[in-house]
Amino acid sequence: MTHVQSMLDAYPKDLGNIDKAKLVECIQACFECAQTCTACADACLSEDMVAELTKCIRTNLDCVDVCTATGKILSRHAGHDTATTRAVLEACRIACKACADECGQHASMHRHCGVCAEACRRCEAACADLLASLA
Amino acid sequence: MTHVQSMLDAYPKDLGNIDKAKLVECIQACFECAQTCTACADACLSEDMVAELTKCIRTNLDCVDVCTATGKILSRHAGHDTATTRAVLEACRIACKACADECGQHASMHRHCGVCAEACRRCEAACADLLASLA
Amino acid sequence: MTHVQSMLDAYPKDLGNIDKAKLVECIQACFECAQTCTACADACLSEDMVAELTKCIRTNLDCVDVCTATGKILSRHAGHDTATTRAVLEACRIACKACADECGQHASMHRHCGVCAEACRRCEAACADLLASLA
Amino acid sequence: MTHVQSMLDAYPKDLGNIDKAKLVECIQACFECAQTCTACADACLSEDMVAELTKCIRTNLDCVDVCTATGKILSRHAGHDTATTRAVLEACRIACKACADECGQHASMHRHCGVCAEACRRCEAACADLLASLA
């Protein structure tokens, strides 16, 4: 997603004190995680042992919804130190941690869960880093 | 949205200790608020004084994203006392409060902002009520 | 969703030739269907026979995504006779038909699929009606 | 978005006759376009001449919704030759074309519209290519 940086560079107003590198990383991680979790939920549905993966599927779907919202909210620049941005980042960090923990348990058995856990860990870290930089 | 209740009644497993009335109200409020804020952002774009409403539009769009995610996550029943559910409800409460405050300032001038502030206040209260009942 | 009508009434510009009653019905049906299909996918995941319901879950999830997009696009009034609006309404009609057909097959066994089929049929009809009125 | 390919490679069932390279490109283009259009709408809101950009903002927001839905639906593999997939791809192609045309008109004045037009053209082409390969 090379355009995330280009769009920040093309923004017509001052972006304030935000750490632009951390913001770019977090937006990219959110969209990547939303896609990967969507695909992981679907791959779980294709496993013969789907009945044992229902918690994983739900955790994936919740993570998709939070990451999609967070990636879009971060793509707006109404002032990144607002209470909404902080709360959404915190929710996204928690949802990604939950999904990484859940998918991580099946990583050795299902490769898609391993890839997904990685995408979730990256997004969890990106949310935590951006949150810390806002403090 | 009469189906919210019907779908809870038709759920094949135990829903746990959740307060079903508060859950129904919160799901309905989230979807209603997502629609109303989408429409309010668009109505603001149609105002001649749109240049003075850009903060309102952004707050509306952020609120849409959080309410959509929250309404969907609450429509899943993976256990409503998870950290993700709590964090998302808190983010939704905050986003709705921010949007109600912003739209409330233009309610006397723009009727759509008045309707929208009402939808946001309802959703803010529903999130706070459901959160309190989970504690 | 009583605010759909209120927001149309509060719109600051002319809405053009659109049939307002059909538009209200279609917006409401889209948001209702998005919620119901989200809940139906989750209820299917809670069925002991989930392995036989994976097609239903995927059809539900696809329907959620199209209905959410359509409900939001219809809530904007950039001119409802655009090619985008028509194409999205057609996609929504098709996704709702597919989901109604699929859920309808399990309605006698799973009450949530029966409720969901009803929500999908309503949305399919609302999209078809609105499309016909635009022609 | 390097995980799109990894997740396809890790899919536990046969993907059917789909052209995997075109599918990867289309999923990536949809998520990229959703992010870029979200950012472009926000950048337009920050322009002093926002009153002249309201059509562009609406077109951006519609494009976000269709691209998000399409990217998620393509990330599921329920059979890519379904009527829903085709209709959604067609709607996405049309929404991206509309947004590319609109943003393209302001590309010389607003750099963000130029970047956005590029993302939309890429997504329009990716949808058209994938559609043609399904025929």
Coordinates of C-alpha atoms in Angstrom, one line a residue:
Chain A
M1 CA 0.0 0.0 0.0
T2 CA 2.4 2.6 -1.3
H3 CA -0.3 5.3 -1.5
V4 CA -0.6 5.7 2.3
Q5 CA 2.6 7.7 2.4
S6 CA 1.8 9.6 -0.9
M7 CA -1.5 10.7 0.5
L8 CA 0.0 11.9 3.7
D9 CA 2.6 13.9 1.7
A10 CA -0.2 15.4 -0.4
Y11 CA -2.3 16.5 2.6
P12 CA -3.1 20.2 2.1
K13 CA -3.0 21.1 5.8
D14 CA -0.5 20.6 8.7
L15 CA -0.8 17.1 10.2
G16 CA 0.2 18.3 13.6
N17 CA 2.6 16.5 15.9
I18 CA 1.8 13.0 14.8
D19 CA 4.7 10.7 14.1
K20 CA 4.1 10.2 10.4
A21 CA 6.2 7.0 10.1
K22 CA 4.2 5.3 12.9
L23 CA 0.9 6.6 11.4
V24 CA 1.8 5.1 7.9
E25 CA 2.8 1.8 9.5
C26 CA -0.4 1.6 11.5
I27 CA -2.8 2.4 8.6
Q28 CA -1.0 -0.2 6.5
A29 CA -1.1 -2.8 9.3
C30 CA -4.9 -2.2 9.9
F31 CA -5.9 -2.7 6.2
E32 CA -3.5 -5.7 5.9
C33 CA -4.9 -7.2 9.0
A34 CA -8.5 -6.7 7.9
Q35 CA -7.8 -8.5 4.7
T36 CA -5.8 -11.3 6.3
C37 CA -8.4 -12.0 9.0
T38 CA -11.2 -12.0 6.4
A39 CA -9.3 -14.6 4.4
C40 CA -8.4 -16.6 7.6
A41 CA -12.0 -16.8 8.7
D42 CA -12.8 -18.2 5.2
A43 CA -9.9 -20.6 5.2
C44 CA -11.1 -21.9 8.6
L45 CA -14.5 -22.5 7.1
S46 CA -12.8 -24.7 4.5
E47 CA -11.1 -26.9 7.1
D48 CA -12.5 -30.3 7.7
M49 CA -12.3 -29.6 11.5
V50 CA -14.3 -26.4 11.2
A51 CA -16.3 -27.3 14.2
E52 CA -13.2 -26.8 16.3
L53 CA -12.4 -23.4 14.7
T54 CA -15.6 -21.5 15.4
K55 CA -13.9 -19.4 18.1
C56 CA -11.1 -18.6 15.7
I57 CA -13.6 -17.5 13.0
R58 CA -15.5 -15.2 15.4
T59 CA -12.3 -13.7 16.6
N60 CA -11.2 -13.2 13.0
L61 CA -14.5 -11.5 12.1
D62 CA -14.4 -9.2 15.1
C63 CA -10.8 -8.2 14.2
V64 CA -11.8 -7.4 10.7
D65 CA -14.5 -5.0 11.9
V66 CA -12.2 -3.2 14.3
C67 CA -9.3 -3.0 11.9
T68 CA -11.4 -1.7 9.1
A69 CA -12.8 1.1 11.3
T70 CA -9.4 2.0 12.7
G71 CA -7.7 2.1 9.4
K72 CA -10.3 4.4 8.0
I73 CA -10.4 6.7 11.1
L74 CA -6.6 7.0 11.0
S75 CA -6.8 7.9 7.3
R76 CA -8.7 11.1 8.4
H77 CA -6.8 13.8 10.0
A78 CA -9.1 15.7 12.3
G79 CA -6.5 15.8 14.9
H80 CA -5.0 12.5 15.9
D81 CA -4.9 13.1 19.6
T82 CA -8.7 13.0 20.0
A83 CA -10.4 10.7 22.6
T84 CA -12.0 8.8 19.7
T85 CA -8.7 8.0 18.0
R86 CA -7.1 6.8 21.3
A87 CA -10.1 4.6 22.2
V88 CA -10.3 3.1 18.7
L89 CA -6.5 2.4 18.7
E90 CA -6.8 0.7 22.1
A91 CA -9.8 -1.4 20.9
C92 CA -7.8 -2.4 17.8
R93 CA -4.8 -3.3 19.8
I94 CA -6.9 -5.6 22.0
A95 CA -8.8 -7.2 19.1
C96 CA -5.5 -7.9 17.3
K97 CA -4.0 -9.4 20.4
A98 CA -7.0 -11.6 20.9
C99 CA -6.9 -12.8 17.3
A100 CA -3.1 -13.3 17.3
D101 CA -3.4 -15.4 20.5
E102 CA -6.2 -17.5 19.1
C103 CA -4.7 -18.0 15.6
G104 CA -1.3 -18.5 17.1
Q105 CA -2.6 -21.7 18.8
H106 CA -3.4 -23.2 15.4
A107 CA -0.4 -21.9 13.5
S108 CA 1.4 -25.3 13.5
M109 CA -1.7 -27.1 12.1
H110 CA -3.1 -24.4 9.8
R111 CA -0.7 -22.3 7.8
H112 CA -3.3 -19.6 7.2
C113 CA -3.6 -19.1 11.0
G114 CA 0.2 -18.7 11.2
V115 CA 0.1 -15.9 8.5
C116 CA -2.9 -14.3 10.2
A117 CA -1.3 -14.4 13.7
E118 CA 1.7 -12.5 12.1
A119 CA -0.5 -9.9 10.6
C120 CA -2.4 -9.4 13.9
R121 CA 0.9 -9.1 15.9
R122 CA 2.1 -6.5 13.5
C123 CA -1.1 -4.5 13.8
E124 CA -1.2 -4.9 17.6
A125 CA 2.4 -3.5 17.8
A126 CA 1.6 -0.7 15.3
C127 CA -1.5 0.4 17.4
A128 CA 0.5 0.2 20.6
D129 CA 3.4 2.2 19.1
L130 CA 1.1 4.9 17.7
L131 CA -0.8 5.1 20.9
A132 CA 2.4 5.5 22.9
S133 CA 3.6 8.3 20.6
L134 CA 0.3 10.2 21.1
A135 CA 0.7 10.2 24.9
Chain B
M1 CA -35.1 -3.3 13.2
T2 CA -37.4 -5.9 14.6
H3 CA -35.2 -8.8 13.7
V4 CA -32.5 -8.0 16.3
Q5 CA -34.8 -9.5 19.0
S6 CA -35.9 -12.4 16.8
M7 CA -32.4 -13.4 16.0
L8 CA -31.4 -13.4 19.7
D9 CA -34.5 -15.5 20.4
A10 CA -33.4 -17.9 17.7
Y11 CA -29.9 -18.3 18.9
P12 CA -29.1 -22.0 19.2
K13 CA -26.8 -21.7 22.2
D14 CA -27.0 -20.1 25.6
L15 CA -26.2 -16.3 25.5
G16 CA -24.7 -16.3 28.9
N17 CA -25.4 -13.6 31.5
I18 CA -25.8 -10.8 29.1
D19 CA -28.8 -8.4 29.7
K20 CA -30.7 -9.2 26.5
A21 CA -32.8 -6.0 26.5
K22 CA -29.7 -3.8 26.8
L23 CA -28.0 -5.8 24.1
V24 CA -30.9 -5.4 21.7
E25 CA -31.1 -1.7 22.3
C26 CA -27.4 -1.3 21.8
I27 CA -27.3 -3.2 18.5
Q28 CA -30.3 -1.2 17.2
A29 CA -28.7 2.1 18.3
C30 CA -25.4 1.3 16.6
F31 CA -27.0 0.5 13.2
E32 CA -29.3 3.5 13.5
C33 CA -26.5 5.8 14.4
A34 CA -24.3 4.5 11.6
Q35 CA -27.1 5.3 9.1
T36 CA -27.9 8.7 10.6
C37 CA -24.3 9.9 10.7
T38 CA -23.8 8.8 7.1
A39 CA -26.8 10.9 6.1
C40 CA -25.7 13.8 8.3
A41 CA -22.3 13.9 6.7
D42 CA -23.9 14.0 3.3
A43 CA -26.5 16.7 4.4
C44 CA -23.6 18.8 5.7
L45 CA -21.9 18.5 2.3
S46 CA -25.1 20.0 0.8
E47 CA -25.1 23.0 3.1
D48 CA -24.0 26.3 1.5
M49 CA -21.8 26.8 4.6
V50 CA -20.1 23.4 4.1
A51 CA -16.7 25.0 4.8
E52 CA -17.8 25.6 8.4
L53 CA -19.0 22.0 8.8
T54 CA -15.9 20.1 8.0
K55 CA -15.2 19.1 11.6
C56 CA -18.8 17.9 11.8
I57 CA -18.4 15.8 8.7
R58 CA -15.2 14.2 9.9
T59 CA -16.8 13.4 13.3
N60 CA -19.8 11.9 11.6
L61 CA -17.6 9.7 9.4
D62 CA -15.6 8.5 12.3
C63 CA -18.8 7.7 14.2
V64 CA -20.1 5.7 11.2
D65 CA -17.1 3.5 11.2
V66 CA -17.1 2.8 15.0
C67 CA -20.8 2.2 15.2
T68 CA -20.8 -0.2 12.2
A69 CA -18.0 -2.2 13.8
T70 CA -19.7 -2.2 17.2
G71 CA -23.1 -3.2 15.9
K72 CA -21.6 -6.1 14.0
I73 CA -19.4 -7.3 16.9
L74 CA -22.4 -7.2 19.3
S75 CA -24.3 -9.2 16.7
R76 CA -21.9 -12.1 17.3
H77 CA -22.0 -14.0 20.6
A78 CA -18.6 -15.2 21.3
G79 CA -19.0 -14.2 24.9
H80 CA -19.9 -10.6 25.5
D81 CA -17.6 -10.1 28.4
T82 CA -14.4 -10.2 26.3
A83 CA -11.8 -7.5 26.4
T84 CA -12.6 -6.7 22.7
T85 CA -16.3 -6.1 23.3
R86 CA -15.6 -3.8 26.3
A87 CA -13.0 -1.8 24.4
V88 CA -15.1 -1.5 21.3
L89 CA -18.1 -0.4 23.4
E90 CA -16.0 2.2 25.1
A91 CA -14.7 3.5 21.8
C92 CA -18.2 3.6 20.4
R93 CA -19.5 5.5 23.5
I94 CA -16.7 8.1 23.1
A95 CA -17.2 8.5 19.3
C96 CA -20.9 8.9 19.8
K97 CA -20.4 11.5 22.5
A98 CA -18.0 13.4 20.3
C99 CA -20.5 13.4 17.4
A100 CA -23.4 14.3 19.6
D101 CA -21.5 17.2 21.1
E102 CA -20.4 18.4 17.6
C103 CA -23.8 18.0 15.9
G104 CA -25.6 19.4 19.0
Q105 CA -23.8 22.8 18.4
H106 CA -25.5 23.0 14.9
A107 CA -28.9 21.6 15.8
S108 CA -30.7 24.9 15.9
M109 CA -29.3 25.8 12.5
H110 CA -29.4 22.4 10.7
R111 CA -32.2 20.1 11.5
H112 CA -30.2 17.0 10.3
C113 CA -27.6 17.8 12.9
G114 CA -30.4 17.8 15.5
V115 CA -31.7 14.4 14.5
C116 CA -28.1 13.1 14.3
A117 CA -27.2 14.4 17.8
E118 CA -30.3 12.5 19.1
A119 CA -29.2 9.3 17.4
C120 CA -25.7 9.7 18.8
R121 CA -26.9 10.4 22.3
R122 CA -29.1 7.3 22.2
C123 CA -26.2 5.2 21.1
E124 CA -23.8 6.7 23.6
A125 CA -26.3 5.9 26.4
A126 CA -26.9 2.4 25.1
C127 CA -23.1 1.6 25.0
A128 CA -22.7 3.0 28.5
D129 CA -25.6 1.0 29.8
L130 CA -24.4 -2.2 28.2
L131 CA -20.9 -1.7 29.4
A132 CA -22.1 -1.1 33.0
S133 CA -24.2 -4.3 32.9
L134 CA -21.1 -6.2 31.8
A135 CA -19.0 -5.0 34.8
Chain C
M1 CA -34.9 2.9 12.1
T2 CA -37.2 5.9 12.3
H3 CA -34.5 8.4 11.6
V4 CA -34.1 7.4 7.9
Q5 CA -37.3 9.3 7.1
S6 CA -36.4 12.2 9.4
M7 CA -33.0 12.6 7.8
L8 CA -34.5 12.7 4.3
D9 CA -37.0 15.3 5.4
A10 CA -34.2 17.4 6.9
Y11 CA -32.1 17.2 3.7
P12 CA -31.1 20.8 2.8
K13 CA -31.3 20.4 -1.0
D14 CA -33.7 18.9 -3.5
L15 CA -33.6 15.1 -3.6
G16 CA -34.6 15.0 -7.3
N17 CA -37.1 12.6 -8.8
I18 CA -36.4 9.8 -6.4
D19 CA -39.3 7.9 -5.0
K20 CA -38.8 8.8 -1.3
A21 CA -40.9 6.0 0.1
K22 CA -39.0 3.3 -1.9
L23 CA -35.7 4.9 -0.9
V24 CA -36.6 4.9 2.8
E25 CA -37.7 1.2 2.6
C26 CA -34.5 0.2 0.7
I27 CA -32.1 2.0 3.2
Q28 CA -33.9 0.4 6.2
A29 CA -34.0 -3.0 4.5
C30 CA -30.2 -2.9 3.7
F31 CA -29.2 -2.0 7.3
E32 CA -31.7 -4.6 8.8
C33 CA -30.4 -7.3 6.4
A34 CA -26.7 -6.5 7.2
Q35 CA -27.5 -7.0 10.9
T36 CA -29.6 -10.1 10.4
C37 CA -27.0 -11.8 8.2
T38 CA -24.2 -11.0 10.6
A39 CA -26.3 -12.6 13.4
C40 CA -27.2 -15.6 11.2
A41 CA -23.6 -16.3 10.3
D42 CA -22.8 -16.3 14.0
A43 CA -25.8 -18.5 14.9
C44 CA -24.7 -21.0 12.2
L45 CA -21.3 -21.1 13.8
S46 CA -23.1 -22.2 17.0
E47 CA -24.9 -25.1 15.4
D48 CA -23.6 -28.6 16.1
M49 CA -23.8 -29.2 12.3
V50 CA -21.7 -26.1 11.4
A51 CA -19.7 -28.2 8.9
E52 CA -22.9 -28.4 6.8
L53 CA -23.5 -24.7 7.0
T54 CA -20.3 -23.3 5.7
K55 CA -21.9 -22.2 2.4
C56 CA -24.6 -20.5 4.3
I57 CA -22.1 -18.6 6.5
R58 CA -20.1 -17.4 3.4
T59 CA -23.3 -16.3 1.7
N60 CA -24.3 -14.5 4.8
L61 CA -21.0 -12.7 5.1
D62 CA -21.0 -11.6 1.5
C63 CA -24.6 -10.3 1.9
V64 CA -23.5 -8.3 5.0
D65 CA -20.7 -6.6 3.0
V66 CA -22.9 -5.7 0.0
C67 CA -25.9 -4.5 2.1
T68 CA -23.7 -2.3 4.3
A69 CA -22.2 -0.7 1.2
T70 CA -25.6 -0.2 -0.4
G71 CA -27.3 1.2 2.7
K72 CA -24.5 3.7 3.1
I73 CA -24.4 4.7 -0.6
L74 CA -28.2 5.2 -0.6
S75 CA -27.9 7.4 2.4
R76 CA -25.9 9.8 0.3
H77 CA -27.7 11.9 -2.2
A78 CA -25.3 12.7 -5.0
G79 CA -28.0 11.9 -7.5
H80 CA -29.6 8.5 -7.2
D81 CA -29.7 7.8 -10.9
T82 CA -25.9 7.4 -11.2
A83 CA -24.4 4.3 -12.7
T84 CA -22.8 3.5 -9.4
T85 CA -26.1 3.5 -7.5
R86 CA -27.7 1.3 -10.1
A87 CA -24.9 -1.2 -10.2
V88 CA -24.7 -1.4 -6.4
L89 CA -28.5 -1.9 -6.1
E90 CA -28.2 -4.7 -8.7
A91 CA -25.4 -6.4 -6.8
C92 CA -27.3 -6.0 -3.5
R93 CA -30.4 -7.5 -5.1
I94 CA -28.4 -10.5 -6.3
A95 CA -26.5 -11.0 -3.0
C96 CA -29.8 -10.9 -1.1
K97 CA -31.5 -13.4 -3.5
A98 CA -28.5 -15.8 -3.1
C99 CA -28.7 -15.5 0.7
A100 CA -32.5 -15.8 0.8
D101 CA -32.3 -19.0 -1.4
E102 CA -29.5 -20.5 0.8
C103 CA -31.0 -19.6 4.2
G104 CA -34.5 -20.6 2.9
Q105 CA -33.3 -24.2 2.5
H106 CA -32.5 -24.4 6.3
A107 CA -35.4 -22.4 7.5
S108 CA -37.4 -25.4 8.8
M109 CA -34.4 -26.7 10.7
H110 CA -32.8 -23.4 11.9
R111 CA -35.2 -20.7 13.0
H112 CA -32.4 -18.0 12.6
C113 CA -32.1 -19.0 8.9
G114 CA -35.9 -18.5 8.5
V115 CA -35.7 -15.0 10.0
C116 CA -32.6 -14.2 7.9
A117 CA -34.3 -15.4 4.6
E118 CA -37.2 -13.1 5.4
A119 CA -34.8 -10.1 5.9
C120 CA -33.0 -11.0 2.6
R121 CA -36.3 -11.3 0.6
R122 CA -37.4 -7.9 1.9
C123 CA -34.1 -6.3 0.9
E124 CA -34.1 -8.1 -2.5
A125 CA -37.5 -6.7 -3.2
A126 CA -36.7 -3.3 -1.9
C127 CA -33.6 -3.1 -4.2
A128 CA -35.6 -4.4 -7.2
D129 CA -38.4 -1.8 -6.5
L130 CA -36.0 1.1 -6.2
L131 CA -34.1 0.0 -9.3
A132 CA -37.3 -0.2 -11.3
S133 CA -38.4 3.3 -10.1
L134 CA -35.0 4.7 -11.3
A135 CA -35.5 3.3 -14.8
Chain D
M1 CA -0.1 -6.2 1.2
T2 CA 2.1 -9.2 0.9
H3 CA -0.2 -11.5 2.8
V4 CA -2.8 -11.6 0.1
Q5 CA -0.7 -14.1 -1.9
S6 CA 0.4 -16.0 1.3
M7 CA -3.2 -16.5 2.3
L8 CA -4.2 -17.8 -1.1
D9 CA -1.2 -20.2 -1.0
A10 CA -2.3 -21.4 2.5
Y11 CA -5.9 -22.0 1.4
P12 CA -6.8 -25.6 2.5
K13 CA -9.1 -26.4 -0.5
D14 CA -8.9 -26.1 -4.2
L15 CA -9.5 -22.5 -5.5
G16 CA -11.1 -23.7 -8.7
N17 CA -10.3 -22.2 -12.1
I18 CA -9.7 -18.6 -10.9
D19 CA -6.7 -16.7 -12.2
K20 CA -4.8 -16.4 -9.0
A21 CA -2.6 -13.5 -10.2
K22 CA -5.6 -11.4 -11.2
L23 CA -7.3 -12.3 -8.0
V24 CA -4.4 -11.1 -5.9
E25 CA -4.1 -7.9 -7.9
C26 CA -7.8 -7.2 -7.6
I27 CA -7.9 -7.8 -3.8
Q28 CA -4.8 -5.6 -3.3
A29 CA -6.3 -2.8 -5.5
C30 CA -9.6 -2.8 -3.7
F31 CA -8.1 -2.4 -0.2
E32 CA -5.6 0.2 -1.5
C33 CA -8.4 2.1 -3.3
A34 CA -10.6 2.1 -0.2
Q35 CA -7.8 3.6 1.9
T36 CA -6.8 6.2 -0.7
C37 CA -10.4 7.3 -1.3
T38 CA -10.9 7.7 2.4
A39 CA -7.8 9.8 2.6
C40 CA -8.8 11.8 -0.5
A41 CA -12.2 12.7 0.9
D42 CA -10.5 13.9 4.0
A43 CA -7.9 15.9 2.1
C44 CA -10.7 17.5 0.1
L45 CA -12.4 18.5 3.3
S46 CA -9.1 20.3 4.2
E47 CA -9.0 22.3 1.0
D48 CA -10.1 26.0 1.2
M49 CA -12.3 25.4 -1.8
V50 CA -14.1 22.5 -0.2
A51 CA -17.4 23.9 -1.4
E52 CA -16.3 23.1 -5.0
L53 CA -15.2 19.5 -4.0
T54 CA -18.4 18.1 -2.5
K55 CA -19.1 15.9 -5.6
C56 CA -15.6 14.6 -5.3
I57 CA -16.0 13.8 -1.6
R58 CA -19.3 11.9 -2.2
T59 CA -17.8 10.0 -5.1
N60 CA -14.8 9.1 -2.9
L61 CA -17.1 7.9 -0.1
D62 CA -19.2 5.8 -2.4
C63 CA -16.0 4.3 -3.8
V64 CA -14.7 3.4 -0.3
D65 CA -17.9 1.5 0.5
V66 CA -17.9 -0.5 -2.8
C67 CA -14.2 -1.3 -2.7
T68 CA -14.3 -2.4 0.9
A69 CA -17.2 -4.8 0.2
T70 CA -15.5 -6.1 -3.0
G71 CA -12.1 -6.6 -1.4
K72 CA -13.7 -8.6 1.4
I73 CA -16.0 -10.7 -0.8
L74 CA -13.0 -11.6 -3.1
S75 CA -11.1 -12.6 0.0
R76 CA -13.7 -15.4 0.5
H77 CA -13.6 -18.4 -1.8
A78 CA -17.1 -19.7 -2.1
G79 CA -16.6 -20.1 -5.8
H80 CA -15.6 -17.0 -7.7
D81 CA -17.9 -17.4 -10.6
T82 CA -21.1 -16.7 -8.6
A83 CA -23.6 -14.1 -9.7
T84 CA -22.8 -12.1 -6.5
T85 CA -19.1 -11.9 -7.3
R86 CA -19.7 -10.8 -10.8
A87 CA -22.2 -8.1 -9.9
V88 CA -20.0 -6.7 -7.1
L89 CA -17.0 -6.6 -9.4
E90 CA -19.1 -4.8 -12.0
A91 CA -20.3 -2.3 -9.4
C92 CA -16.7 -1.8 -8.1
R93 CA -15.4 -1.2 -11.7
I94 CA -18.1 1.4 -12.2
A95 CA -17.6 3.2 -8.9
C96 CA -13.8 3.3 -9.4
K97 CA -14.3 4.7 -12.9
A98 CA -16.6 7.4 -11.6
C99 CA -14.1 8.3 -8.9
A100 CA -11.1 8.2 -11.3
D101 CA -13.0 10.5 -13.7
E102 CA -14.0 12.9 -10.9
C103 CA -10.6 13.0 -9.2
G104 CA -8.8 13.2 -12.5
Q105 CA -10.4 16.6 -13.1
H106 CA -8.7 18.0 -10.0
A107 CA -5.4 16.2 -10.3
S108 CA -3.5 19.2 -11.6
M109 CA -4.8 21.4 -8.7
H110 CA -4.9 18.8 -5.9
R111 CA -2.1 16.3 -5.7
H112 CA -4.2 14.0 -3.5
C113 CA -6.8 13.8 -6.2
G114 CA -4.1 12.8 -8.7
V115 CA -2.9 9.9 -6.4
C116 CA -6.4 8.9 -5.8
A117 CA -7.3 8.9 -9.5
E118 CA -4.4 6.5 -10.0
A119 CA -5.5 4.2 -7.3
C120 CA -9.0 4.2 -8.8
R121 CA -7.8 3.5 -12.3
R122 CA -5.7 0.6 -11.0
C123 CA -8.8 -0.9 -9.2
E124 CA -11.1 -0.3 -12.2
A125 CA -8.7 -2.2 -14.4
A126 CA -8.2 -5.0 -11.9
C127 CA -12.0 -5.5 -11.6
A128 CA -12.4 -5.5 -15.4
D129 CA -9.5 -8.0 -15.8
L130 CA -10.8 -10.3 -13.2
L131 CA -14.3 -10.1 -14.6
A132 CA -13.1 -10.9 -18.1
S133 CA -11.2 -13.9 -16.8
L134 CA -14.3 -15.3 -15.1
A135 CA -16.3 -15.1 -18.4

